[in-house]
């Protein structure tokens, strides 16, 4: 069984949070204009606070320290424009996560139950290590993923060929399209993008199952923009 949707936030949010211990407090003592190696976001009853206006990504992604000052579990979404976003959550106190978001301005919005709490923004600095996963000229991506995700490989070296096969069959990517790694070089999620005529027309992701294998992630494309020569 396969599911198709126009938003990937729920699927990504379920996989994106990687616990990694605790961090420092809510205050940022860096000189104005310098980048922090950790994005520090606080979810409070009166809104969302960001203590780090500029964040520098590491080779595995943007490290997030979430401080939850509410009485229950908090969820935060990190979004930019209509292309969707990524999420993380944690119980009261501190939790750490690694996010695969690229350079630019992002809005963090905390949620309790179904009510959003006023958001705040931060900038991810461009350090030259990010390979964009954005689809070219695509306002709303179409997403396809397995339910549940299947174990499709035992070695990372197999993933590029699997990405090509999946994209050619699921979203009709042209066989002449170039398939190349995208995202951050050491991120947990393996993402491949399909490039055709200077445009990114689709992406395919995989997640480690932490037993030595890889799970099928999601294929993303724009409707009728797969790069196939047969597409209208």
PDB file of C-alpha atoms in Angstrom:
ATOM      1  CA  UNK A   1       0.000   0.000   0.000  1.00  0.00           C
ATOM      2  CA  UNK A   2       1.279   3.517  -0.841  1.00  0.00           C
ATOM      3  CA  UNK A   3       0.088   6.882   0.417  1.00  0.00           C
ATOM      4  CA  UNK A   4       0.196  10.114  -1.600  1.00  0.00           C
ATOM      5  CA  UNK A   5      -0.102  13.539  -0.011  1.00  0.00           C
ATOM      6  CA  UNK A   6       0.739  17.166  -0.676  1.00  0.00           C
ATOM      7  CA  UNK A   7       2.487  17.781   2.647  1.00  0.00           C
ATOM      8  CA  UNK A   8       5.340  15.810   4.191  1.00  0.00           C
ATOM      9  CA  UNK A   9       5.481  17.497   7.593  1.00  0.00           C
ATOM     10  CA  UNK A  10       3.845  14.721   9.610  1.00  0.00           C
ATOM     11  CA  UNK A  11       5.999  11.970   8.092  1.00  0.00           C
ATOM     12  CA  UNK A  12       9.233  13.924   8.464  1.00  0.00           C
ATOM     13  CA  UNK A  13       8.432  15.025  11.995  1.00  0.00           C
ATOM     14  CA  UNK A  14       7.965  11.432  13.093  1.00  0.00           C
ATOM     15  CA  UNK A  15      11.474  10.563  11.942  1.00  0.00           C
ATOM     16  CA  UNK A  16      13.448  13.785  12.420  1.00  0.00           C
ATOM     17  CA  UNK A  17      13.943  13.987  16.192  1.00  0.00           C
ATOM     18  CA  UNK A  18      17.258  12.425  17.209  1.00  0.00           C
ATOM     19  CA  UNK A  19      17.818  12.498  20.972  1.00  0.00           C
ATOM     20  CA  UNK A  20      21.335  13.609  21.918  1.00  0.00           C
ATOM     21  CA  UNK A  21      21.400  14.772  25.531  1.00  0.00           C
ATOM     22  CA  UNK A  22      20.996  18.139  27.190  1.00  0.00           C
ATOM     23  CA  UNK A  23      22.445  21.610  26.609  1.00  0.00           C
ATOM     24  CA  UNK A  24      22.815  25.046  28.136  1.00  0.00           C
ATOM     25  CA  UNK A  25      20.254  27.615  29.169  1.00  0.00           C
ATOM     26  CA  UNK A  26      17.979  29.978  27.279  1.00  0.00           C
ATOM     27  CA  UNK A  27      20.434  32.859  27.161  1.00  0.00           C
ATOM     28  CA  UNK A  28      22.833  33.450  24.258  1.00  0.00           C
ATOM     29  CA  UNK A  29      26.030  35.236  25.246  1.00  0.00           C
ATOM     30  CA  UNK A  30      27.654  35.385  21.804  1.00  0.00           C
ATOM     31  CA  UNK A  31      28.573  38.776  20.294  1.00  0.00           C
ATOM     32  CA  UNK A  32      25.817  40.217  18.108  1.00  0.00           C
ATOM     33  CA  UNK A  33      25.972  38.956  14.528  1.00  0.00           C
ATOM     34  CA  UNK A  34      27.918  35.763  15.220  1.00  0.00           C
ATOM     35  CA  UNK A  35      26.524  32.300  14.579  1.00  0.00           C
ATOM     36  CA  UNK A  36      25.777  29.743  17.260  1.00  0.00           C
ATOM     37  CA  UNK A  37      26.515  26.021  16.697  1.00  0.00           C
ATOM     38  CA  UNK A  38      23.135  25.208  18.320  1.00  0.00           C
ATOM     39  CA  UNK A  39      19.676  26.675  17.691  1.00  0.00           C
ATOM     40  CA  UNK A  40      18.125  27.316  21.115  1.00  0.00           C
ATOM     41  CA  UNK A  41      14.328  27.451  21.056  1.00  0.00           C
ATOM     42  CA  UNK A  42      12.071  27.766  24.115  1.00  0.00           C
ATOM     43  CA  UNK A  43       8.414  26.766  24.211  1.00  0.00           C
ATOM     44  CA  UNK A  44       6.654  28.725  26.972  1.00  0.00           C
ATOM     45  CA  UNK A  45       3.049  29.353  27.920  1.00  0.00           C
ATOM     46  CA  UNK A  46       3.242  32.875  26.455  1.00  0.00           C
ATOM     47  CA  UNK A  47       4.964  32.027  23.171  1.00  0.00           C
ATOM     48  CA  UNK A  48       8.060  30.813  21.366  1.00  0.00           C
ATOM     49  CA  UNK A  49      11.486  32.298  22.123  1.00  0.00           C
ATOM     50  CA  UNK A  50      14.637  31.959  20.032  1.00  0.00           C
ATOM     51  CA  UNK A  51      17.881  32.772  21.832  1.00  0.00           C
ATOM     52  CA  UNK A  52      20.116  32.296  18.777  1.00  0.00           C
ATOM     53  CA  UNK A  53      19.198  34.599  15.870  1.00  0.00           C
ATOM     54  CA  UNK A  54      21.976  33.156  13.676  1.00  0.00           C
ATOM     55  CA  UNK A  55      22.819  29.454  13.615  1.00  0.00           C
ATOM     56  CA  UNK A  56      25.646  27.651  11.854  1.00  0.00           C
ATOM     57  CA  UNK A  57      24.880  24.145  10.625  1.00  0.00           C
ATOM     58  CA  UNK A  58      27.255  21.271  11.279  1.00  0.00           C
ATOM     59  CA  UNK A  59      28.113  18.523   8.812  1.00  0.00           C
ATOM     60  CA  UNK A  60      25.201  16.409  10.048  1.00  0.00           C
ATOM     61  CA  UNK A  61      22.629  19.221  10.108  1.00  0.00           C
ATOM     62  CA  UNK A  62      21.296  22.003  12.333  1.00  0.00           C
ATOM     63  CA  UNK A  63      21.475  21.101  16.019  1.00  0.00           C
ATOM     64  CA  UNK A  64      18.422  22.189  17.991  1.00  0.00           C
ATOM     65  CA  UNK A  65      18.108  22.503  21.764  1.00  0.00           C
ATOM     66  CA  UNK A  66      14.439  22.614  22.700  1.00  0.00           C
ATOM     67  CA  UNK A  67      13.575  23.994  26.137  1.00  0.00           C
ATOM     68  CA  UNK A  68      10.017  23.159  27.141  1.00  0.00           C
ATOM     69  CA  UNK A  69       8.771  25.381  29.963  1.00  0.00           C
ATOM     70  CA  UNK A  70       5.180  24.132  29.777  1.00  0.00           C
ATOM     71  CA  UNK A  71       3.605  21.448  31.954  1.00  0.00           C
ATOM     72  CA  UNK A  72       3.130  18.947  29.136  1.00  0.00           C
ATOM     73  CA  UNK A  73       4.828  17.734  25.991  1.00  0.00           C
ATOM     74  CA  UNK A  74       5.587  20.503  23.493  1.00  0.00           C
ATOM     75  CA  UNK A  75       5.977  20.254  19.747  1.00  0.00           C
ATOM     76  CA  UNK A  76       7.790  22.795  17.588  1.00  0.00           C
ATOM     77  CA  UNK A  77       7.648  23.151  13.825  1.00  0.00           C
ATOM     78  CA  UNK A  78      10.433  24.794  11.835  1.00  0.00           C
ATOM     79  CA  UNK A  79       8.961  26.179   8.624  1.00  0.00           C
ATOM     80  CA  UNK A  80       9.771  28.402   5.672  1.00  0.00           C
ATOM     81  CA  UNK A  81       7.173  29.347   3.089  1.00  0.00           C
ATOM     82  CA  UNK A  82       4.632  26.960   1.564  1.00  0.00           C
ATOM     83  CA  UNK A  83       7.079  24.091   0.953  1.00  0.00           C
ATOM     84  CA  UNK A  84       6.505  22.509   4.376  1.00  0.00           C
ATOM     85  CA  UNK A  85       8.881  22.098   7.263  1.00  0.00           C
ATOM     86  CA  UNK A  86      10.214  19.807   9.915  1.00  0.00           C
ATOM     87  CA  UNK A  87       9.228  19.122  13.487  1.00  0.00           C
ATOM     88  CA  UNK A  88      10.546  18.054  16.871  1.00  0.00           C
ATOM     89  CA  UNK A  89       9.050  17.561  20.304  1.00  0.00           C
ATOM     90  CA  UNK A  90       9.972  16.963  23.907  1.00  0.00           C
ATOM     91  CA  UNK A  91       8.680  16.679  27.472  1.00  0.00           C
ATOM     92  CA  UNK A  92       9.155  19.467  30.033  1.00  0.00           C
ATOM     93  CA  UNK A  93      12.836  20.378  30.283  1.00  0.00           C
ATOM     94  CA  UNK A  94      15.568  20.106  27.656  1.00  0.00           C
ATOM     95  CA  UNK A  95      15.770  17.852  24.620  1.00  0.00           C
ATOM     96  CA  UNK A  96      18.209  17.838  21.691  1.00  0.00           C
ATOM     97  CA  UNK A  97      17.515  17.191  18.011  1.00  0.00           C
ATOM     98  CA  UNK A  98      19.259  17.374  14.637  1.00  0.00           C
ATOM     99  CA  UNK A  99      17.333  18.979  11.770  1.00  0.00           C
ATOM    100  CA  UNK A 100      18.024  18.796   8.052  1.00  0.00           C
ATOM    101  CA  UNK A 101      17.114  22.368   7.088  1.00  0.00           C
ATOM    102  CA  UNK A 102      19.135  24.517   4.743  1.00  0.00           C
ATOM    103  CA  UNK A 103      20.357  28.126   4.828  1.00  0.00           C
ATOM    104  CA  UNK A 104      17.833  30.926   5.156  1.00  0.00           C
ATOM    105  CA  UNK A 105      15.272  32.351   7.556  1.00  0.00           C
ATOM    106  CA  UNK A 106      13.107  29.854   9.452  1.00  0.00           C
ATOM    107  CA  UNK A 107      10.142  30.320  11.773  1.00  0.00           C
ATOM    108  CA  UNK A 108       9.895  28.196  14.912  1.00  0.00           C
ATOM    109  CA  UNK A 109       6.352  27.789  16.253  1.00  0.00           C
ATOM    110  CA  UNK A 110       5.530  25.872  19.412  1.00  0.00           C
ATOM    111  CA  UNK A 111       2.310  23.915  19.769  1.00  0.00           C
ATOM    112  CA  UNK A 112       0.412  22.592  22.761  1.00  0.00           C
ATOM    113  CA  UNK A 113      -2.417  20.272  21.778  1.00  0.00           C
ATOM    114  CA  UNK A 114      -3.803  21.927  18.626  1.00  0.00           C
ATOM    115  CA  UNK A 115      -3.123  25.566  19.542  1.00  0.00           C
ATOM    116  CA  UNK A 116      -0.101  27.307  18.037  1.00  0.00           C
ATOM    117  CA  UNK A 117       1.859  29.619  20.310  1.00  0.00           C
ATOM    118  CA  UNK A 118       3.320  32.762  18.718  1.00  0.00           C
ATOM    119  CA  UNK A 119       6.412  31.931  16.642  1.00  0.00           C
ATOM    120  CA  UNK A 120       9.923  33.396  16.378  1.00  0.00           C
ATOM    121  CA  UNK A 121      12.526  33.353  13.617  1.00  0.00           C
ATOM    122  CA  UNK A 122      16.202  32.498  13.226  1.00  0.00           C
ATOM    123  CA  UNK A 123      18.646  32.393  10.312  1.00  0.00           C
ATOM    124  CA  UNK A 124      20.719  29.377   9.284  1.00  0.00           C
ATOM    125  CA  UNK A 125      24.022  30.679   7.902  1.00  0.00           C
ATOM    126  CA  UNK A 126      25.225  29.430   4.509  1.00  0.00           C
ATOM    127  CA  UNK A 127      28.587  27.715   5.114  1.00  0.00           C
ATOM    128  CA  UNK A 128      28.767  26.023   1.712  1.00  0.00           C
ATOM    129  CA  UNK A 129      28.185  22.456   2.925  1.00  0.00           C
ATOM    130  CA  UNK A 130      24.448  22.283   2.158  1.00  0.00           C
ATOM    131  CA  UNK A 131      23.282  20.818  -1.171  1.00  0.00           C
ATOM    132  CA  UNK A 132      19.730  22.035  -1.662  1.00  0.00           C
ATOM    133  CA  UNK A 133      16.860  19.559  -1.519  1.00  0.00           C
ATOM    134  CA  UNK A 134      14.344  22.161  -2.733  1.00  0.00           C
ATOM    135  CA  UNK A 135      12.420  21.354  -5.897  1.00  0.00           C
ATOM    136  CA  UNK A 136      12.852  23.991  -8.593  1.00  0.00           C
ATOM    137  CA  UNK A 137       9.862  26.325  -9.047  1.00  0.00           C
ATOM    138  CA  UNK A 138       7.599  24.152  -6.919  1.00  0.00           C
ATOM    139  CA  UNK A 139       5.112  25.751  -4.523  1.00  0.00           C
ATOM    140  CA  UNK A 140       3.533  22.526  -3.270  1.00  0.00           C
ATOM    141  CA  UNK A 141       5.299  19.196  -3.591  1.00  0.00           C
ATOM    142  CA  UNK A 142       3.529  15.893  -4.100  1.00  0.00           C
ATOM    143  CA  UNK A 143       4.829  13.252  -1.688  1.00  0.00           C
ATOM    144  CA  UNK A 144       4.728   9.472  -1.877  1.00  0.00           C
ATOM    145  CA  UNK A 145       5.963   7.056   0.782  1.00  0.00           C
ATOM    146  CA  UNK A 146       5.402   3.491   1.901  1.00  0.00           C
ATOM    147  CA  UNK A 147       3.064   2.553   4.721  1.00  0.00           C
ATOM    148  CA  UNK A 148       4.846   1.319   6.721  1.00  0.00           C
ATOM    149  CA  UNK A 149       8.359   2.201   5.468  1.00  0.00           C
ATOM    150  CA  UNK A 150      10.066  -0.881   3.958  1.00  0.00           C
ATOM    151  CA  UNK A 151      13.612  -2.092   4.580  1.00  0.00           C
ATOM    152  CA  UNK A 152      15.140  -1.719   1.121  1.00  0.00           C
ATOM    153  CA  UNK A 153      18.926  -1.911   1.512  1.00  0.00           C
ATOM    154  CA  UNK A 154      21.685  -3.248   3.726  1.00  0.00           C
ATOM    155  CA  UNK A 155      24.435  -0.834   2.627  1.00  0.00           C
ATOM    156  CA  UNK A 156      24.486   2.905   1.911  1.00  0.00           C
ATOM    157  CA  UNK A 157      26.270   2.259  -1.401  1.00  0.00           C
ATOM    158  CA  UNK A 158      23.043   0.734  -2.750  1.00  0.00           C
ATOM    159  CA  UNK A 159      20.931   3.830  -2.164  1.00  0.00           C
ATOM    160  CA  UNK A 160      21.761   5.917  -5.260  1.00  0.00           C
ATOM    161  CA  UNK A 161      20.645   3.116  -7.585  1.00  0.00           C
ATOM    162  CA  UNK A 162      17.545   2.525  -5.475  1.00  0.00           C
ATOM    163  CA  UNK A 163      16.726   6.235  -5.586  1.00  0.00           C
ATOM    164  CA  UNK A 164      16.918   6.230  -9.387  1.00  0.00           C
ATOM    165  CA  UNK A 165      14.775   3.116  -9.671  1.00  0.00           C
ATOM    166  CA  UNK A 166      12.162   4.443  -7.273  1.00  0.00           C
ATOM    167  CA  UNK A 167      11.939   7.902  -8.844  1.00  0.00           C
ATOM    168  CA  UNK A 168      11.726   6.522 -12.379  1.00  0.00           C
ATOM    169  CA  UNK A 169       8.869   4.202 -11.395  1.00  0.00           C
ATOM    170  CA  UNK A 170       6.956   6.331  -8.875  1.00  0.00           C
ATOM    171  CA  UNK A 171       7.142   9.836 -10.366  1.00  0.00           C
ATOM    172  CA  UNK A 172       8.379   9.119 -13.919  1.00  0.00           C
ATOM    173  CA  UNK A 173      11.755  10.823 -13.603  1.00  0.00           C
ATOM    174  CA  UNK A 174      13.591  10.782 -16.925  1.00  0.00           C
ATOM    175  CA  UNK A 175      16.320   8.061 -17.137  1.00  0.00           C
ATOM    176  CA  UNK A 176      18.714  10.807 -18.306  1.00  0.00           C
ATOM    177  CA  UNK A 177      18.303  12.777 -15.072  1.00  0.00           C
ATOM    178  CA  UNK A 178      21.385  13.012 -12.838  1.00  0.00           C
ATOM    179  CA  UNK A 179      20.915  11.431  -9.402  1.00  0.00           C
ATOM    180  CA  UNK A 180      23.170  12.973  -6.760  1.00  0.00           C
ATOM    181  CA  UNK A 181      23.416  13.214  -2.927  1.00  0.00           C
ATOM    182  CA  UNK A 182      21.761  16.234  -1.318  1.00  0.00           C
ATOM    183  CA  UNK A 183      21.381  17.777   2.125  1.00  0.00           C
ATOM    184  CA  UNK A 184      24.281  17.749   4.590  1.00  0.00           C
ATOM    185  CA  UNK A 185      27.243  15.409   3.984  1.00  0.00           C
ATOM    186  CA  UNK A 186      26.957  13.512   7.288  1.00  0.00           C
ATOM    187  CA  UNK A 187      23.240  13.732   8.051  1.00  0.00           C
ATOM    188  CA  UNK A 188      21.411  10.633   9.266  1.00  0.00           C
ATOM    189  CA  UNK A 189      18.818  10.747   6.497  1.00  0.00           C
ATOM    190  CA  UNK A 190      20.168   9.926   3.014  1.00  0.00           C
ATOM    191  CA  UNK A 191      18.604  12.206   0.384  1.00  0.00           C
ATOM    192  CA  UNK A 192      19.163  12.061  -3.358  1.00  0.00           C
ATOM    193  CA  UNK A 193      17.962  14.633  -5.846  1.00  0.00           C
ATOM    194  CA  UNK A 194      17.195  14.210  -9.548  1.00  0.00           C
ATOM    195  CA  UNK A 195      18.555  17.015 -11.742  1.00  0.00           C
ATOM    196  CA  UNK A 196      17.449  17.617 -15.316  1.00  0.00           C
ATOM    197  CA  UNK A 197      18.337  20.664 -17.466  1.00  0.00           C
ATOM    198  CA  UNK A 198      19.655  22.545 -14.429  1.00  0.00           C
ATOM    199  CA  UNK A 199      16.507  21.932 -12.374  1.00  0.00           C
ATOM    200  CA  UNK A 200      15.854  19.732  -9.335  1.00  0.00           C
ATOM    201  CA  UNK A 201      12.755  17.795 -10.390  1.00  0.00           C
ATOM    202  CA  UNK A 202      12.442  15.198  -7.598  1.00  0.00           C
ATOM    203  CA  UNK A 203      14.059  13.878  -4.424  1.00  0.00           C
ATOM    204  CA  UNK A 204      14.159  10.478  -2.730  1.00  0.00           C
ATOM    205  CA  UNK A 205      15.040   9.848   0.915  1.00  0.00           C
ATOM    206  CA  UNK A 206      16.079   6.867   3.033  1.00  0.00           C
ATOM    207  CA  UNK A 207      16.459   6.414   6.793  1.00  0.00           C
ATOM    208  CA  UNK A 208      18.852   4.103   8.679  1.00  0.00           C
ATOM    209  CA  UNK A 209      17.036   1.438  10.670  1.00  0.00           C
ATOM    210  CA  UNK A 210      19.896   1.377  13.207  1.00  0.00           C
ATOM    211  CA  UNK A 211      20.378  -2.371  12.689  1.00  0.00           C
ATOM    212  CA  UNK A 212      22.636  -1.965   9.648  1.00  0.00           C
ATOM    213  CA  UNK A 213      19.925  -1.501   7.031  1.00  0.00           C
ATOM    214  CA  UNK A 214      18.001   1.317   5.363  1.00  0.00           C
ATOM    215  CA  UNK A 215      14.300   2.138   5.258  1.00  0.00           C
ATOM    216  CA  UNK A 216      12.491   3.595   2.275  1.00  0.00           C
ATOM    217  CA  UNK A 217      11.653   7.231   2.923  1.00  0.00           C
ATOM    218  CA  UNK A 218       9.676   9.451   0.592  1.00  0.00           C
ATOM    219  CA  UNK A 219       9.673  10.536  -3.027  1.00  0.00           C
ATOM    220  CA  UNK A 220       8.932  14.223  -3.641  1.00  0.00           C
ATOM    221  CA  UNK A 221       8.108  15.856  -6.944  1.00  0.00           C
ATOM    222  CA  UNK A 222       5.958  18.599  -8.457  1.00  0.00           C
ATOM    223  CA  UNK A 223       2.850  17.457 -10.341  1.00  0.00           C
ATOM    224  CA  UNK A 224       3.781  17.128 -14.046  1.00  0.00           C
ATOM    225  CA  UNK A 225       7.322  18.340 -13.294  1.00  0.00           C
ATOM    226  CA  UNK A 226       9.207  15.056 -13.020  1.00  0.00           C
ATOM    227  CA  UNK A 227      11.699  15.812 -15.785  1.00  0.00           C
ATOM    228  CA  UNK A 228      10.393  13.029 -18.004  1.00  0.00           C
ATOM    229  CA  UNK A 229      10.494  13.719 -21.703  1.00  0.00           C
ATOM    230  CA  UNK A 230       7.010  12.181 -21.897  1.00  0.00           C
ATOM    231  CA  UNK A 231       5.493  14.524 -19.318  1.00  0.00           C
ATOM    232  CA  UNK A 232       3.150  17.224 -20.684  1.00  0.00           C
TER     233      UNK A 232
END
